[in-house]
Short mmCIF file of C-alpha atoms in Angstrom, two decimals:
data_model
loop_
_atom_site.label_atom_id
_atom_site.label_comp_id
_atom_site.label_asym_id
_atom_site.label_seq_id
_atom_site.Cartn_x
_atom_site.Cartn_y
_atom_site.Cartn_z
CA UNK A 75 61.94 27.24 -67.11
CA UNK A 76 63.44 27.49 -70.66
CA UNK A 77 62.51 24.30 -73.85
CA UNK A 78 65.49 23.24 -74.96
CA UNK A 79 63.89 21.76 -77.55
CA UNK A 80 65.06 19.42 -80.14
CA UNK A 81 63.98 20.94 -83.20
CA UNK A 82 64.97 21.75 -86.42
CA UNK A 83 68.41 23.20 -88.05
CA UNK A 84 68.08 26.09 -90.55
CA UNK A 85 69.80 25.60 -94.14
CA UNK A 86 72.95 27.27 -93.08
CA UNK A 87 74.29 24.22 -90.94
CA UNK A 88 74.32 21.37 -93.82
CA UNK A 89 76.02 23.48 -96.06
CA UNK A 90 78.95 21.42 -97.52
CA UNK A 91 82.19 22.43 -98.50
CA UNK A 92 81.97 23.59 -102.68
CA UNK A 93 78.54 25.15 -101.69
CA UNK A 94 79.08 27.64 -99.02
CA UNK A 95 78.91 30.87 -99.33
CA UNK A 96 77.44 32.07 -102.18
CA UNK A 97 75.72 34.99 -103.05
CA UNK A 98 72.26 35.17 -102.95
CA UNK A 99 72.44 38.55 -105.26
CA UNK A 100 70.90 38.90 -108.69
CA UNK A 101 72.98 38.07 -111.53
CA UNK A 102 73.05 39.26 -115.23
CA UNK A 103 72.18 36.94 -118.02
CA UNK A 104 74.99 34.55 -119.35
CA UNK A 105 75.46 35.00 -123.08
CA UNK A 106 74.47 31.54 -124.54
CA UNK A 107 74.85 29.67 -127.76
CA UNK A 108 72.18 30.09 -129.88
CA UNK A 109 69.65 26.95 -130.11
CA UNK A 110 70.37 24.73 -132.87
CA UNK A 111 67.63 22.16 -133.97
CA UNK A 112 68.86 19.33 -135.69
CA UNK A 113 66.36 16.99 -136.05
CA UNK A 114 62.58 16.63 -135.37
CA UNK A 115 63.44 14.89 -131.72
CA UNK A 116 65.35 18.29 -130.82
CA UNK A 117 62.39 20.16 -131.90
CA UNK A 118 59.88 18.11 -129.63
CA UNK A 119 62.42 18.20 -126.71
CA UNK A 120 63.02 21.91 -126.88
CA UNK A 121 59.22 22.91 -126.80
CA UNK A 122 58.38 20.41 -124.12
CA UNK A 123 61.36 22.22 -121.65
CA UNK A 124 59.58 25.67 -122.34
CA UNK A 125 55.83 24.08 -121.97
CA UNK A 126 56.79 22.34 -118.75
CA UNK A 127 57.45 26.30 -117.31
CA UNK A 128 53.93 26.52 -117.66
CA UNK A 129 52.37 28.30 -114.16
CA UNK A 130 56.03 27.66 -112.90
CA UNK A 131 56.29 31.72 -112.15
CA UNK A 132 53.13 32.11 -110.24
CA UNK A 133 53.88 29.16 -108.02
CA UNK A 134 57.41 30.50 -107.58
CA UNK A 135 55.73 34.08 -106.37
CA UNK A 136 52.65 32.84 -104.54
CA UNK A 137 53.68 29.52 -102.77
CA UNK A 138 57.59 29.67 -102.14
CA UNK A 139 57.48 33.54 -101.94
CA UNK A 140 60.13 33.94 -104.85
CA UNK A 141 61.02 37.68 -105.57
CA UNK A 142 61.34 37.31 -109.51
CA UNK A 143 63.81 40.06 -109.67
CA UNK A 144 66.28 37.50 -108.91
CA UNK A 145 64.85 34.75 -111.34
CA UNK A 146 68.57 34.76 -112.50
CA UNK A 147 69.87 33.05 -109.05
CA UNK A 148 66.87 30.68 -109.47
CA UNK A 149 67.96 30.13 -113.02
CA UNK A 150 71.43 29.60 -111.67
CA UNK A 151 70.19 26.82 -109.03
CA UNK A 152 68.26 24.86 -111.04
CA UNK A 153 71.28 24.14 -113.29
CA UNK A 154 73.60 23.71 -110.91
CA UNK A 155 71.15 21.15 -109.66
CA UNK A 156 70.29 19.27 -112.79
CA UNK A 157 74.61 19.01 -113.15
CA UNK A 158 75.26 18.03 -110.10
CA UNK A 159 72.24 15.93 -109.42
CA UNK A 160 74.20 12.43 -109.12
CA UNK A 161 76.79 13.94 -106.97
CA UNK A 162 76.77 12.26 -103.39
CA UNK A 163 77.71 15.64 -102.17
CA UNK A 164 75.35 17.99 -103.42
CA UNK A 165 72.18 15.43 -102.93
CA UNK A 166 73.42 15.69 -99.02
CA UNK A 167 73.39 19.55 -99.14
CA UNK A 168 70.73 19.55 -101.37
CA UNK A 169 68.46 17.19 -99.01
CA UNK A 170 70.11 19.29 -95.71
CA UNK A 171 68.46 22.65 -97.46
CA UNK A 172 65.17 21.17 -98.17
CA UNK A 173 64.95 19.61 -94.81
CA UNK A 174 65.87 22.82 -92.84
CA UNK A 175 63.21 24.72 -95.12
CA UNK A 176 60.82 22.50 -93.85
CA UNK A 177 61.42 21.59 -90.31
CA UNK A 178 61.99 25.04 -89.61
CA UNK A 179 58.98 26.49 -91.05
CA UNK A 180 57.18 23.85 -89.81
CA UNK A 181 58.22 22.15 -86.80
CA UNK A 182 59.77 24.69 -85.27
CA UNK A 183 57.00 27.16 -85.56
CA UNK A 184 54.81 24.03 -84.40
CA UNK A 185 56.20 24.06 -81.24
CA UNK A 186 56.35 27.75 -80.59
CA UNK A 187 52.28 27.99 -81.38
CA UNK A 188 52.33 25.37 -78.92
CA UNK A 189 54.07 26.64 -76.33
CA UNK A 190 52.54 30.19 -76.76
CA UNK A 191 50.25 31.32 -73.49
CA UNK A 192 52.13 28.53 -71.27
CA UNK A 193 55.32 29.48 -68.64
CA UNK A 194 58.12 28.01 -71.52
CA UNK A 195 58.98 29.45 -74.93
CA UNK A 196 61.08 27.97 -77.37
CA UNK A 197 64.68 29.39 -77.90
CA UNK A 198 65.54 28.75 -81.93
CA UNK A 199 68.84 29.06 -81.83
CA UNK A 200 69.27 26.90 -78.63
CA UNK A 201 67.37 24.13 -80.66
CA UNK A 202 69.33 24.26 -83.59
CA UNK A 203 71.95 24.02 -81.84
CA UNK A 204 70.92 20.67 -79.91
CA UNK A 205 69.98 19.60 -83.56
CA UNK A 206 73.53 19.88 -84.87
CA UNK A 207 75.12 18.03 -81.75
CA UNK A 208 72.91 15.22 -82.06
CA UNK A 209 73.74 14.71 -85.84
CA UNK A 210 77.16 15.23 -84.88
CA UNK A 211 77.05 12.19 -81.99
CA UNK A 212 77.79 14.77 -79.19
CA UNK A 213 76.18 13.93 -76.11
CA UNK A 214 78.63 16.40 -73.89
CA UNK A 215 74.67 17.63 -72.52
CA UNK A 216 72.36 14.72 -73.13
CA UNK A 217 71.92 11.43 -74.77
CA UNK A 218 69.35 11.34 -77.65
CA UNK A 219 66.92 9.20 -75.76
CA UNK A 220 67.05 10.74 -72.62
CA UNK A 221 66.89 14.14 -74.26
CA UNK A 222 63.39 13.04 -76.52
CA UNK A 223 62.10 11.66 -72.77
CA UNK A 224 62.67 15.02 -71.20
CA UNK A 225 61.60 16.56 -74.26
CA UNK A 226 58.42 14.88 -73.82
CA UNK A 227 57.68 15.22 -70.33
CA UNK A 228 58.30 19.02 -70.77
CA UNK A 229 55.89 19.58 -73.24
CA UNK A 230 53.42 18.17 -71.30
CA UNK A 231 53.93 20.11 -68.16
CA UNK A 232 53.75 23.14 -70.21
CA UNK A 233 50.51 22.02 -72.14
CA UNK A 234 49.22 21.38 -68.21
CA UNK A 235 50.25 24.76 -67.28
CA UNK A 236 48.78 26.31 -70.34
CA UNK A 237 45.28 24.81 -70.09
CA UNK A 238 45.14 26.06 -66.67
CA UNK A 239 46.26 29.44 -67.00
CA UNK A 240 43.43 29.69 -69.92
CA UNK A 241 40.22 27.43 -68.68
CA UNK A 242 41.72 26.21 -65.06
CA UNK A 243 38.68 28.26 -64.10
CA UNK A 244 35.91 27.59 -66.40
CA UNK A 245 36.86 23.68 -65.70
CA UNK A 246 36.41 24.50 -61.89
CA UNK A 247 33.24 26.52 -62.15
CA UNK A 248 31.94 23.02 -64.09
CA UNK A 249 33.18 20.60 -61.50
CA UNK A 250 31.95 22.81 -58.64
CA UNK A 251 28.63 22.91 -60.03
CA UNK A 252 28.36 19.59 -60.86
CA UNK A 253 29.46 18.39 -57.43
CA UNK A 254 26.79 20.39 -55.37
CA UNK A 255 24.30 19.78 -58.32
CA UNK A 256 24.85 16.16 -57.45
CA UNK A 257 23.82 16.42 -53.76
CA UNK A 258 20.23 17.19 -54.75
CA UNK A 259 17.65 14.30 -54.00
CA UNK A 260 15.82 14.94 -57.34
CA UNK A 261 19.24 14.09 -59.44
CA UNK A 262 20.39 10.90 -60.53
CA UNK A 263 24.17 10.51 -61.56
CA UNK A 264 25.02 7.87 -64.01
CA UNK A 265 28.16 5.62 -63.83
CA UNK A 266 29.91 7.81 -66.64
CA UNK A 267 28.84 10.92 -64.51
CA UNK A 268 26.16 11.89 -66.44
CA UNK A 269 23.43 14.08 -64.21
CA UNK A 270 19.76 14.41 -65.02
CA UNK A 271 16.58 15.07 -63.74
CA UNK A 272 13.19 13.70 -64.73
CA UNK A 273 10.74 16.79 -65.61
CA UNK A 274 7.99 14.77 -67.08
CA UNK A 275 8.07 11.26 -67.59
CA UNK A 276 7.29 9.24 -70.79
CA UNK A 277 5.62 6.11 -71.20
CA UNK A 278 6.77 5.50 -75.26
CA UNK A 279 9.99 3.23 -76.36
CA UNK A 280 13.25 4.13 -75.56
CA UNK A 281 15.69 4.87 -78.73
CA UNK A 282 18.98 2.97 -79.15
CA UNK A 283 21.88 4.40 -79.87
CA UNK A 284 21.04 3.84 -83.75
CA UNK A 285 17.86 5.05 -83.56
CA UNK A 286 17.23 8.30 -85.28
CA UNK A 287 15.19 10.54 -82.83
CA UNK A 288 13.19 13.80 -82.70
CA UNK A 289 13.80 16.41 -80.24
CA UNK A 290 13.24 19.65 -78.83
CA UNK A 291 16.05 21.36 -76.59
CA UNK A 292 17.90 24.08 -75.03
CA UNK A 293 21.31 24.55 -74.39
CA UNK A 294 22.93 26.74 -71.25
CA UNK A 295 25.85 27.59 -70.03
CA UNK A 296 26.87 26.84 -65.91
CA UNK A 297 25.61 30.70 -65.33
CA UNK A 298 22.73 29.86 -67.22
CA UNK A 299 23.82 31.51 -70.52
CA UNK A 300 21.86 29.93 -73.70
CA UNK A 301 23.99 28.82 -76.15
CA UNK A 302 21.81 26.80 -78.42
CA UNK A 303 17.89 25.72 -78.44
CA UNK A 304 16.08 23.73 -81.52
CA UNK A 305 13.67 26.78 -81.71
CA UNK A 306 16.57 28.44 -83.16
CA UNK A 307 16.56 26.17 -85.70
CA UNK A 308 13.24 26.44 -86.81
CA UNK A 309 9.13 25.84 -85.28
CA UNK A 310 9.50 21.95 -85.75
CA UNK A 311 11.70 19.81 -83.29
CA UNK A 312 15.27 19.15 -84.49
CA UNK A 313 16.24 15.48 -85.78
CA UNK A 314 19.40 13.31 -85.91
CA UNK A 315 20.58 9.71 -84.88
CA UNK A 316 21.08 9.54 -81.56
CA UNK A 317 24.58 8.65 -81.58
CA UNK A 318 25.60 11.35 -83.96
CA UNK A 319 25.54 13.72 -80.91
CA UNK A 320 27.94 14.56 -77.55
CA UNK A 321 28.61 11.81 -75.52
CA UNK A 322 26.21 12.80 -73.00
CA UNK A 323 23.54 13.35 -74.86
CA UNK A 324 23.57 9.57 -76.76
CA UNK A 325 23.18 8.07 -72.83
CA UNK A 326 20.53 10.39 -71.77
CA UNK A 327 18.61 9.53 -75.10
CA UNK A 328 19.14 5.81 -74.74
CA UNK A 329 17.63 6.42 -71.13
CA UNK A 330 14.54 8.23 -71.81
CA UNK A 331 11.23 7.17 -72.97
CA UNK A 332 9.09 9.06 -75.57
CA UNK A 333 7.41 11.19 -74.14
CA UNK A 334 9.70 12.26 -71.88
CA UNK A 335 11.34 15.94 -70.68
CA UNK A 336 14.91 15.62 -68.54
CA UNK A 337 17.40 17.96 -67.63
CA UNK A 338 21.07 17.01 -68.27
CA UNK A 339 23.86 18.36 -66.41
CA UNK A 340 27.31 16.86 -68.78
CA UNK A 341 30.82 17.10 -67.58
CA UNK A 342 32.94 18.45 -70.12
CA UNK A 343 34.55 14.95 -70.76
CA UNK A 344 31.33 13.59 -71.95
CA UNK A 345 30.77 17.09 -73.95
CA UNK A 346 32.82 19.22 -76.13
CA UNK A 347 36.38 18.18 -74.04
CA UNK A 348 38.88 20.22 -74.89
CA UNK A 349 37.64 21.57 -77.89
CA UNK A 350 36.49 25.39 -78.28
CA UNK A 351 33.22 25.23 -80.15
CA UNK A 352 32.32 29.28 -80.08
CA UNK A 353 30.38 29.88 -76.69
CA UNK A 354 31.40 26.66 -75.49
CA UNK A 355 34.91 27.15 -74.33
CA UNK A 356 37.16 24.58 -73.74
CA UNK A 357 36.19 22.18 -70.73
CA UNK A 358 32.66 23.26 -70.01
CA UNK A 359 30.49 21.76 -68.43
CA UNK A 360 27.06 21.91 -70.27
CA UNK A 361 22.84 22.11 -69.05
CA UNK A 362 20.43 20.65 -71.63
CA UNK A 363 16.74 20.67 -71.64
CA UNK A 364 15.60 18.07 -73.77
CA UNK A 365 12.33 16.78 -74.98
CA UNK A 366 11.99 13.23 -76.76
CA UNK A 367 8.89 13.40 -79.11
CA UNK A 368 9.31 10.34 -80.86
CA UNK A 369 11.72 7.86 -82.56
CA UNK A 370 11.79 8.40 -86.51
CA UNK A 371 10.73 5.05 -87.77
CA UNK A 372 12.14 3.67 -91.33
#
């Protein structure tokens, strides 16, 4: 299926009559009246004009990608501009340009990233179009409202379709490991669906949430791939409040007594979600080893 997405228009559809059509082409240098300063007021205002230019060239080249072999035409805008700039007219074309500059470098090519690895793609000139009609009041194809609902609904489906064609099965590999994982006697699930299993257990206090906390641990993937362990970080165990961590991890600390050594087995919703965080792709399902060695008093 094909977006018809409503996007943005490009400057070339709010052009108003008086203002279409012009060449974009360079142009020589008017011959001008020479400056005449008659007063010390004239003086000031002159110097501050040429001292506001200040940088103006490099920000024209590097951030609106000006080619300043045609600093003429720019010349040329800018005083049309400052003419016209209480005329109803040109502050509607004016506005129209600025807008399509925007929305189409932005919105437009928001929505393409978007839909980029998923079933859909996004037609530009098909959403331009749709743009136009709706400023225009046509609704020959769809009504505003029922077109944003549809516009909605479709980016979702293709979002759906997208995750799955790119982690449908790293998310299954988690959720069929964690499901036969579960069936073993010496596993406990939690309400959230957080899996562990006591190794050793500890007799000390158990942390809050608050509570910062030592720890040493190792990180593996579902196929047993390490991804992290606090020995990588050093010979002394790694410390941190216990709710500046995954999801996952802040229950299984708030569970555990000092002392003690679990394995965690944490669905991807109570890990990194959808996030890709290096070796961690996007809805994995993570192992931890942890050891509590004490709570960090104040």
């Amino acid at each position: 299926m094909k977006i018809i997405a409503l996007a943005m228009i490009m400057a070339g559809a709010f052009c108003v009559e008086g203002y279409a059509g012009k060449k974009k082409t360079k142009t020589p240098k008017a011959v001008k009246n020479a400056v005449v300063m008659n007063s010390e007021s004239d003086t000031l205002s002159y110097v501050a004009g040429m001292s506001m230019t200040k940088g103006l060239v490099p920000f024209l080249q590097q951030s609106l990608g000006i080619d300043t072999a045609y600093m003429a035409d720019f010349i040329s805008g800018f005083e049309e501009a400052i003419a016209s700039a209480d005329s109803p007219q040109y502050k509607a074309y004016s506005a129209g340009m600025d807008i399509a500059k925007q929305l189409k470098e932005r919105m437009l090519a928001g929505i393409a990233r978007e839909l980029k690895d998923s079933p859909d793609s996004l037609v530009e000139s098909i959403a331009i179009r749709g743009f136009v009609d709706a400023l225009n009041g046509d609704t020959t194809m769809y009504k505003v409202e029922n077109a944003e609902l549809l516009f909605k609904d479709m980016m979702t489906e293709a979002k759906e379709a997208k995750i799955e064609k790119l982690y449908g099965p790293n998310r299954r590999a988690g959720e069929t490991f964690l499901a036969e994982n579960a069936k073993k006697d010496s596993v406990h699930t939690t309400a959230s669906g957080l899996q562990y299993k006591v190794i050793v257990e500890g007799t000390g206090e158990k942390p809050k949430a608050t509570d910062r906390v030592k720890v040493n641990y190792e990180g593996r993937l579902v196929d047993g791939t390490v991804f992290d362990s606090s020995a990588k970080h050093g010979d002394k165990p790694v410390e941190f409040a216990a709710n500046q961590v995954i999801t996952g991890w802040t229950e299984a600390l708030t569970l555990m007594p000092v002392g003690s050594k679990w394995e965690l087995y944490i669905p991807y919703n109570l890990a990194y979600g959808e996030r890709d965080s290096g070796m961690i792709k996007p809805y994995s399902a993570l192992i931890f080893t942890v050891e509590l060695i004490e709570i960090v008093k104040k």
